[in-house]
Every structure is written in C-alpha cells, then in structure tokens.
GROMACS .gro file of C-alpha atoms in nm:
model
  306
    1MET     CA    1  -6.762  -3.964   1.263
    2ASP     CA    2  -6.475  -3.793   1.474
    3ALA     CA    3  -6.467  -3.898   1.816
    4LEU     CA    4  -6.469  -3.528   1.918
    5SER     CA    5  -6.787  -3.446   1.730
    6ASP     CA    6  -7.025  -3.221   1.925
    7LEU     CA    7  -6.814  -3.222   2.241
    8SER     CA    8  -6.738  -2.941   2.467
    9VAL     CA    9  -6.396  -2.807   2.435
   10LEU     CA   10  -6.161  -2.539   2.615
   11VAL     CA   11  -5.844  -2.420   2.459
   12THR     CA   12  -5.607  -2.192   2.662
   13GLY     CA   13  -5.370  -1.986   2.456
   14GLY     CA   14  -5.613  -2.019   2.174
   15SER     CA   15  -5.614  -1.666   2.031
   16ARG     CA   16  -5.315  -1.714   1.797
   17GLY     CA   17  -5.062  -1.948   1.654
   18LEU     CA   18  -5.099  -2.313   1.740
   19GLY     CA   19  -5.379  -2.247   1.979
   20LEU     CA   20  -5.595  -2.093   1.728
   21LEU     CA   21  -5.538  -2.388   1.486
   22LEU     CA   22  -5.651  -2.627   1.764
   23ALA     CA   23  -5.950  -2.448   1.825
   24ARG     CA   24  -6.026  -2.445   1.448
   25GLN     CA   25  -5.977  -2.809   1.432
   26CYS     CA   26  -6.242  -2.851   1.720
   27VAL     CA   27  -6.484  -2.616   1.552
   28GLU     CA   28  -6.461  -2.791   1.223
   29ARG     CA   29  -6.582  -3.116   1.437
   30ARG     CA   30  -6.877  -2.922   1.540
   31CYS     CA   31  -6.777  -2.897   1.888
   32ASP     CA   32  -6.876  -2.598   2.119
   33VAL     CA   33  -6.540  -2.415   2.176
   34THR     CA   34  -6.419  -2.170   2.439
   35VAL     CA   35  -6.078  -2.012   2.364
   36ALA     CA   36  -5.896  -1.830   2.646
   37ALA     CA   37  -5.607  -1.563   2.621
   38ARG     CA   38  -5.484  -1.259   2.797
   39ASP     CA   39  -5.554  -1.003   2.533
   40GLN     CA   40  -5.891  -0.899   2.471
   41GLU     CA   41  -5.847  -0.747   2.122
   42GLU     CA   42  -5.637  -1.038   1.994
   43LEU     CA   43  -5.911  -1.271   2.150
   44ASP     CA   44  -6.192  -1.083   1.975
   45HIS     CA   45  -6.033  -1.128   1.644
   46ALA     CA   46  -5.950  -1.489   1.688
   47VAL     CA   47  -6.329  -1.563   1.776
   48GLY     CA   48  -6.421  -1.375   1.462
   49LEU     CA   49  -6.203  -1.617   1.251
   50LEU     CA   50  -6.346  -1.919   1.417
   51ARG     CA   51  -6.687  -1.810   1.385
   52ARG     CA   52  -6.660  -1.790   1.007
   53ARG     CA   53  -6.613  -2.163   1.028
   54THR     CA   54  -6.923  -2.259   1.208
   55ARG     CA   55  -7.301  -2.227   1.184
   56ASP     CA   56  -7.447  -2.446   1.462
   57ASN     CA   57  -7.208  -2.471   1.717
   58THR     CA   58  -7.084  -2.192   1.955
   59VAL     CA   59  -6.737  -2.023   1.984
   60THR     CA   60  -6.681  -1.819   2.291
   61GLY     CA   61  -6.375  -1.608   2.382
   62ARG     CA   62  -6.276  -1.537   2.747
   63VAL     CA   63  -5.994  -1.336   2.886
   64CYS     CA   64  -5.781  -1.539   3.130
   65ASP     CA   65  -5.412  -1.518   3.279
   66VAL     CA   66  -5.333  -1.888   3.326
   67THR     CA   67  -5.082  -1.801   3.580
   68ASP     CA   68  -5.355  -1.700   3.823
   69ARG     CA   69  -5.541  -2.019   3.958
   70GLU     CA   70  -5.845  -1.816   4.077
   71ALA     CA   71  -5.876  -1.678   3.712
   72VAL     CA   72  -5.858  -2.019   3.563
   73ARG     CA   73  -6.109  -2.153   3.806
   74GLU     CA   74  -6.358  -1.894   3.707
   75LEU     CA   75  -6.296  -1.941   3.347
   76VAL     CA   76  -6.344  -2.322   3.391
   77GLU     CA   77  -6.661  -2.283   3.613
   78ARG     CA   78  -6.810  -2.041   3.360
   79THR     CA   79  -6.717  -2.255   3.040
   80ALA     CA   80  -6.856  -2.572   3.205
   81ALA     CA   81  -7.198  -2.404   3.296
   82ASP     CA   82  -7.231  -2.237   2.960
   83GLN     CA   83  -7.134  -2.554   2.759
   84ARG     CA   84  -7.301  -2.813   2.990
   85GLY     CA   85  -6.973  -2.966   3.098
   86LEU     CA   86  -6.621  -2.999   2.975
   87ASP     CA   87  -6.518  -3.300   2.750
   88VAL     CA   88  -6.183  -3.195   2.608
   89VAL     CA   89  -5.927  -2.954   2.736
   90LEU     CA   90  -5.610  -2.830   2.552
   91ALA     CA   91  -5.359  -2.644   2.767
   92ASN     CA   92  -5.168  -2.461   2.506
   93ALA     CA   93  -5.081  -2.106   2.667
   94GLY     CA   94  -4.717  -2.038   2.638
   95ASN     CA   95  -4.431  -1.803   2.582
   96ILE     CA   96  -4.072  -1.833   2.425
   97GLN     CA   97  -3.764  -1.679   2.564
   98VAL     CA   98  -3.461  -1.666   2.321
   99GLY     CA   99  -3.119  -1.582   2.433
  100PRO     CA  100  -2.826  -1.696   2.679
  101ALA     CA  101  -2.941  -1.816   3.003
  102GLU     CA  102  -2.744  -1.584   3.213
  103GLU     CA  103  -2.867  -1.262   3.032
  104ALA     CA  104  -3.213  -1.405   3.050
  105GLY     CA  105  -3.167  -1.425   3.432
  106THR     CA  106  -3.404  -1.592   3.676
  107LYS     CA  107  -3.703  -1.370   3.590
  108ALA     CA  108  -3.729  -1.540   3.251
  109PHE     CA  109  -3.715  -1.886   3.410
  110ARG     CA  110  -3.990  -1.761   3.649
  111SER     CA  111  -4.194  -1.635   3.371
  112ALA     CA  112  -4.158  -1.945   3.165
  113MET     CA  113  -4.256  -2.168   3.468
  114ASP     CA  114  -4.563  -1.945   3.564
  115THR     CA  115  -4.701  -1.951   3.214
  116MET     CA  116  -4.637  -2.296   3.072
  117PHE     CA  117  -4.588  -2.522   3.369
  118PHE     CA  118  -4.804  -2.357   3.638
  119GLY     CA  119  -5.047  -2.253   3.356
  120ALA     CA  120  -5.079  -2.616   3.254
  121LEU     CA  121  -5.107  -2.733   3.629
  122HIS     CA  122  -5.380  -2.469   3.699
  123THR     CA  123  -5.571  -2.578   3.400
  124SER     CA  124  -5.539  -2.942   3.483
  125MET     CA  125  -5.621  -2.922   3.838
  126GLU     CA  126  -5.947  -2.710   3.769
  127THR     CA  127  -6.057  -2.910   3.467
  128LEU     CA  128  -6.019  -3.267   3.593
  129PRO     CA  129  -6.327  -3.272   3.818
  130HIS     CA  130  -6.529  -3.178   3.502
  131LEU     CA  131  -6.348  -3.404   3.275
  132ARG     CA  132  -6.425  -3.697   3.516
  133GLU     CA  133  -6.791  -3.622   3.473
  134SER     CA  134  -6.792  -3.642   3.093
  135PRO     CA  135  -7.021  -3.884   2.936
  136ALA     CA  136  -6.767  -3.922   2.641
  137GLY     CA  137  -6.483  -3.964   2.875
  138GLY     CA  138  -6.263  -3.648   2.938
  139ARG     CA  139  -5.966  -3.582   2.738
  140LEU     CA  140  -5.673  -3.337   2.834
  141GLY     CA  141  -5.397  -3.224   2.610
  142LEU     CA  142  -5.095  -3.073   2.748
  143ILE     CA  143  -4.896  -2.904   2.486
  144GLY     CA  144  -4.506  -2.947   2.555
  145SER     CA  145  -4.213  -2.927   2.313
  146VAL     CA  146  -3.934  -3.122   2.195
  147GLY     CA  147  -3.754  -2.858   2.401
  148GLY     CA  148  -3.887  -3.037   2.702
  149LEU     CA  149  -3.736  -3.358   2.591
  150LEU     CA  150  -3.418  -3.234   2.473
  151PRO     CA  151  -3.256  -2.930   2.622
  152VAL     CA  152  -3.160  -2.648   2.371
  153PRO     CA  153  -2.905  -2.388   2.398
  154HIS     CA  154  -3.046  -2.030   2.407
  155LEU     CA  155  -3.393  -2.170   2.492
  156LEU     CA  156  -3.331  -2.287   2.854
  157PRO     CA  157  -3.628  -2.108   3.030
  158TYR     CA  158  -3.852  -2.256   2.768
  159SER     CA  159  -3.692  -2.614   2.790
  160CYS     CA  160  -3.715  -2.609   3.162
  161ALA     CA  161  -4.081  -2.542   3.175
  162LYS     CA  162  -4.169  -2.762   2.880
  163SER     CA  163  -3.973  -3.050   3.052
  164ALA     CA  164  -4.208  -3.003   3.364
  165VAL     CA  165  -4.508  -3.008   3.136
  166ALA     CA  166  -4.403  -3.334   2.995
  167ALA     CA  167  -4.372  -3.507   3.353
  168LEU     CA  168  -4.702  -3.351   3.449
  169ALA     CA  169  -4.860  -3.501   3.153
  170GLU     CA  170  -4.741  -3.866   3.190
  171GLY     CA  171  -4.763  -3.860   3.563
  172LEU     CA  172  -5.118  -3.734   3.554
  173ARG     CA  173  -5.225  -3.988   3.294
  174ALA     CA  174  -5.120  -4.260   3.529
  175GLU     CA  175  -5.318  -4.127   3.825
  176VAL     CA  176  -5.647  -4.045   3.636
  177ALA     CA  177  -5.664  -4.330   3.389
  178GLU     CA  178  -5.879  -4.527   3.634
  179ASP     CA  179  -6.132  -4.241   3.611
  180GLY     CA  180  -6.179  -4.263   3.227
  181VAL     CA  181  -5.972  -3.955   3.159
  182SER     CA  182  -5.691  -3.965   2.914
  183VAL     CA  183  -5.393  -3.724   2.925
  184THR     CA  184  -5.207  -3.672   2.608
  185GLY     CA  185  -4.848  -3.507   2.624
  186VAL     CA  186  -4.771  -3.333   2.297
  187HIS     CA  187  -4.434  -3.240   2.204
  188PRO     CA  188  -4.405  -3.033   1.874
  189GLY     CA  189  -4.064  -2.956   1.712
  190LEU     CA  190  -4.032  -2.635   1.505
  191MET     CA  191  -4.363  -2.532   1.344
  192ARG     CA  192  -4.474  -2.256   1.116
  193THR     CA  193  -4.693  -2.073   1.357
  194GLY     CA  194  -4.549  -1.711   1.328
  195SER     CA  195  -4.431  -1.744   1.685
  196HIS     CA  196  -4.106  -1.570   1.594
  197ASN     CA  197  -4.299  -1.237   1.612
  198GLN     CA  198  -4.373  -1.316   1.973
  199VAL     CA  199  -4.048  -1.432   2.131
  200GLU     CA  200  -3.883  -1.254   2.422
  201LEU     CA  201  -3.534  -1.171   2.340
  202THR     CA  202  -3.207  -1.127   2.550
  203GLY     CA  203  -2.835  -1.075   2.461
  204ASP     CA  204  -2.764  -0.984   2.103
  205LYS     CA  205  -3.123  -0.941   2.017
  206GLY     CA  206  -3.082  -0.894   1.659
  207LYS     CA  207  -2.883  -1.204   1.606
  208GLU     CA  208  -3.110  -1.429   1.841
  209TYR     CA  209  -3.425  -1.325   1.654
  210ALA     CA  210  -3.255  -1.390   1.323
  211TRP     CA  211  -3.136  -1.767   1.407
  212PHE     CA  212  -3.479  -1.834   1.568
  213ALA     CA  213  -3.700  -1.680   1.301
  214THR     CA  214  -3.498  -1.869   1.034
  215LEU     CA  215  -3.498  -2.215   1.175
  216ALA     CA  216  -3.853  -2.189   1.277
  217GLY     CA  217  -3.962  -2.095   0.919
  218LEU     CA  218  -3.710  -2.332   0.726
  219PRO     CA  219  -3.898  -2.579   0.503
  220GLY     CA  220  -3.782  -2.925   0.572
  221LEU     CA  221  -3.706  -2.849   0.935
  222SER     CA  222  -4.009  -2.682   1.038
  223MET     CA  223  -4.370  -2.826   1.009
  224ASP     CA  224  -4.671  -2.669   0.856
  225ALA     CA  225  -4.893  -2.567   1.159
  226LEU     CA  226  -5.216  -2.664   1.016
  227ARG     CA  227  -5.082  -3.020   0.966
  228ALA     CA  228  -4.947  -3.013   1.316
  229ALA     CA  229  -5.279  -2.911   1.475
  230GLU     CA  230  -5.459  -3.187   1.284
  231ARG     CA  231  -5.219  -3.452   1.415
  232ILE     CA  232  -5.239  -3.323   1.770
  233VAL     CA  233  -5.623  -3.307   1.778
  234HIS     CA  234  -5.623  -3.679   1.627
  235ALA     CA  235  -5.385  -3.801   1.908
  236VAL     CA  236  -5.606  -3.641   2.167
  237GLU     CA  237  -5.897  -3.820   1.994
  238GLN     CA  238  -5.714  -4.145   1.998
  239ARG     CA  239  -5.615  -4.088   2.365
  240ARG     CA  240  -5.248  -4.145   2.288
  241THR     CA  241  -4.998  -4.110   2.574
  242ARG     CA  242  -4.749  -3.919   2.390
  243VAL     CA  243  -4.702  -3.741   2.046
  244VAL     CA  244  -4.376  -3.611   1.897
  245LEU     CA  245  -4.412  -3.421   1.580
  246THR     CA  246  -4.150  -3.344   1.292
  247PRO     CA  247  -3.884  -3.611   1.194
  248ALA     CA  248  -3.608  -3.394   1.359
  249ALA     CA  249  -3.789  -3.370   1.689
  250GLN     CA  250  -3.842  -3.755   1.704
  251LEU     CA  251  -3.478  -3.804   1.596
  252GLY     CA  252  -3.349  -3.557   1.868
  253ALA     CA  253  -3.565  -3.703   2.134
  254LYS     CA  254  -3.463  -4.054   2.056
  255ALA     CA  255  -3.095  -3.977   2.042
  256TYR     CA  256  -3.117  -3.788   2.371
  257GLY     CA  257  -3.274  -4.081   2.535
  258MET     CA  258  -3.020  -4.324   2.404
  259ALA     CA  259  -2.705  -4.123   2.433
  260PRO     CA  260  -2.764  -3.817   2.649
  261THR     CA  261  -2.397  -3.756   2.696
  262LEU     CA  262  -2.310  -3.748   2.323
  263VAL     CA  263  -2.613  -3.509   2.269
  264THR     CA  264  -2.491  -3.275   2.556
  265ARG     CA  265  -2.162  -3.262   2.388
  266THR     CA  266  -2.315  -3.175   2.051
  267ASN     CA  267  -2.506  -2.902   2.225
  268GLU     CA  268  -2.179  -2.769   2.340
  269LEU     CA  269  -2.058  -2.725   1.986
  270VAL     CA  270  -2.393  -2.571   1.886
  271ALA     CA  271  -2.383  -2.319   2.168
  272ARG     CA  272  -2.038  -2.199   2.058
  273LEU     CA  273  -2.215  -2.102   1.730
  274MET     CA  274  -2.490  -1.907   1.899
  275PRO     CA  275  -2.472  -1.531   1.935
  276GLY     CA  276  -2.273  -1.370   2.214
  277PRO     CA  277  -2.425  -1.183   2.496
  278GLN     CA  278  -2.322  -0.848   2.383
  279PRO     CA  279  -2.532  -0.663   2.112
  280SER     CA  280  -2.357  -0.656   1.764
  281GLY     CA  281  -2.599  -0.384   1.620
  282ARG     CA  282  -2.758  -0.635   1.396
  283GLN     CA  283  -3.133  -0.555   1.370
  284GLY     CA  284  -3.271  -0.885   1.237
  285ARG     CA  285  -3.269  -1.127   0.942
  286SER     CA  286  -3.053  -1.112   0.635
  287ARG     CA  287  -3.226  -1.118   0.295
  288TRP     CA  288  -3.153  -1.485   0.253
  289GLN     CA  289  -3.286  -1.559   0.586
  290SER     CA  290  -3.612  -1.363   0.527
  291THR     CA  291  -3.644  -1.553   0.204
  292VAL     CA  292  -3.616  -1.913   0.345
  293SER     CA  293  -3.846  -1.827   0.624
  294ALA     CA  294  -4.111  -1.648   0.420
  295LEU     CA  295  -4.365  -1.933   0.474
  296ASN     CA  296  -4.351  -1.848   0.862
  297ASP     CA  297  -4.411  -1.478   0.798
  298ARG     CA  298  -4.721  -1.566   0.592
  299ALA     CA  299  -4.832  -1.798   0.877
  300ALA     CA  300  -4.799  -1.504   1.128
  301ARG     CA  301  -5.040  -1.306   0.923
  302ARG     CA  302  -5.283  -1.593   0.900
  303LEU     CA  303  -5.259  -1.704   1.265
  304ASN     CA  304  -5.320  -1.371   1.447
  305GLN     CA  305  -4.937  -1.327   1.535
  306THR     CA  306  -4.878  -0.976   1.393
   0.00000   0.00000   0.00000
C-alpha cells in the first residue's frame, strides 16, 4: 500500500501543469485533496478533471493567492478543518519569466520572489503546525527547479527565486526533523507540462518564446510530466531530502557544484546565443521547432494550460 493512502493533502498551484498532475497522483492514492490556485475558472476545470478519477475521496478547489500570507492562512485553516487535519503539503505555485535580466527589470524579480519563494514560505509557515500534528507524520514538498541549483541565462528571476526555495527546503528540514516532519526539496529539469503557454516574456518576445518552447518540449532533453509527478510524489512518500529530475538536470547540477567557474564561463557562451533585447519581428516557433515540441503542445491541452 502507498504510504500516502487516505491522507489529507494540499497542493498549491494545483490547477494546471505539474501541480495538476501532483494532485492527480494523490487522488489516485485515495487521498482527500485540496488544490489551490488564483483563477476560479481554471480551478473549476481542474477539480472536474480530478473528480473523474475518484469515487470515495474528496477533491476541493479553493482560490488563493500565495503571495498573500493572510489568504494562505485562511486556505490552510479551512482545508485542515474540512479534511480533519493536514498530512501532506505540496507547494508548487510558480511563474516563469523568460528574457534578458535588464529587460525584465526588478519588477520581474519581485514577482518571481513573491510567487515562488514567499509563496513557498507562506505555505510552509502556515502548514507546519498542522503537519506536526499529523498522525502519519507530516510531509512537506517544496517544488524548486534545477534553475535554482544552476543559474540559467534569460531565466534569472526564476533561477533566483528557485535558489531561495532550495535553501528554504533544506534549512527547514534540518529544523523540523525532530518534530517528525519531513521536507523534500524537488528540483525538476525541463518537463513537458505545457508551461510554455504561460511564460512571461521580455526582450525579443518571439525569439524568447521560440527557444523556451522548443527546449521545454524536446524529447530526450525534457521529461514526460506524468513520470515527473510520479517520481516527485514517491520522493515525498519516502521522505527524501532532495530529488533532481532528468539526466540533463542532474548532470548540470553536479557540474556546477564541482566546477562552478567552468559552468559560468560556459553560460557566457550560451548567453551569446540567446536573443538580443530588441524585437526582431519574429512571432514564434519555426515549423521544425513546432514539430519537435509537439508533445509539449499536446501536454498543454491535457494539463489545463491553454
């Protein structure tokens, strides 16, 4: 039997993409699941998709902006009351900014930190008291990224926020372990979640979209999102400290840890291949780019990313 069977679960950012698949994994383990997101219509559709996979356990959707700690507190209290406590929390809410750092400006960095770092922080602080009381021993999963272990050109707001999430996950784990609560830091590489439809673009938006959408959907480099969700939930079940997904992400993280100067110089070369700040008039992917990333387009339709 799965270790998470019949437990109470909260997933933030659970209305689409990876978050929707994480919720689905928990539903299939017969958990009572609450998914939270900012958009009511998107949330309603996600709950409908999840309810098709369950008969006995409950699936609830709640609107919540994780950048607002009071809203997170209300979400957590209502969820814990309705589900008779909280056993598992997966903090997944996020956004992706693609483009040169100077073009993105400080506003993009603040947005990334507010949503991904402070969102994870608010979720952690409000749920830890409930997780300590879980008879099963609470589990907290914080969804970071390989971009938080390895800075990526033209993804710097995202990388900075995810780097903070990585530190939060491992620091919290050390502090709460004695309470029987485990914290798992999750660092996926590229996944076919359809997230290319949701990115915030700056600079030469057409070219920026083209490179990101192509790499995010490229077979061999990107990972099937369902497989990623399975591995993430299993890692949280097993109370692992850290999980890094995709061979490319594992290689990159290890290389940066062992030879950060070499990787940084390699990134200098990569940055020179990136689009410039001025619009070129290009509107999106070429035909060959659309072809190689077709799997990601199909994932977008399945995972509520349209």
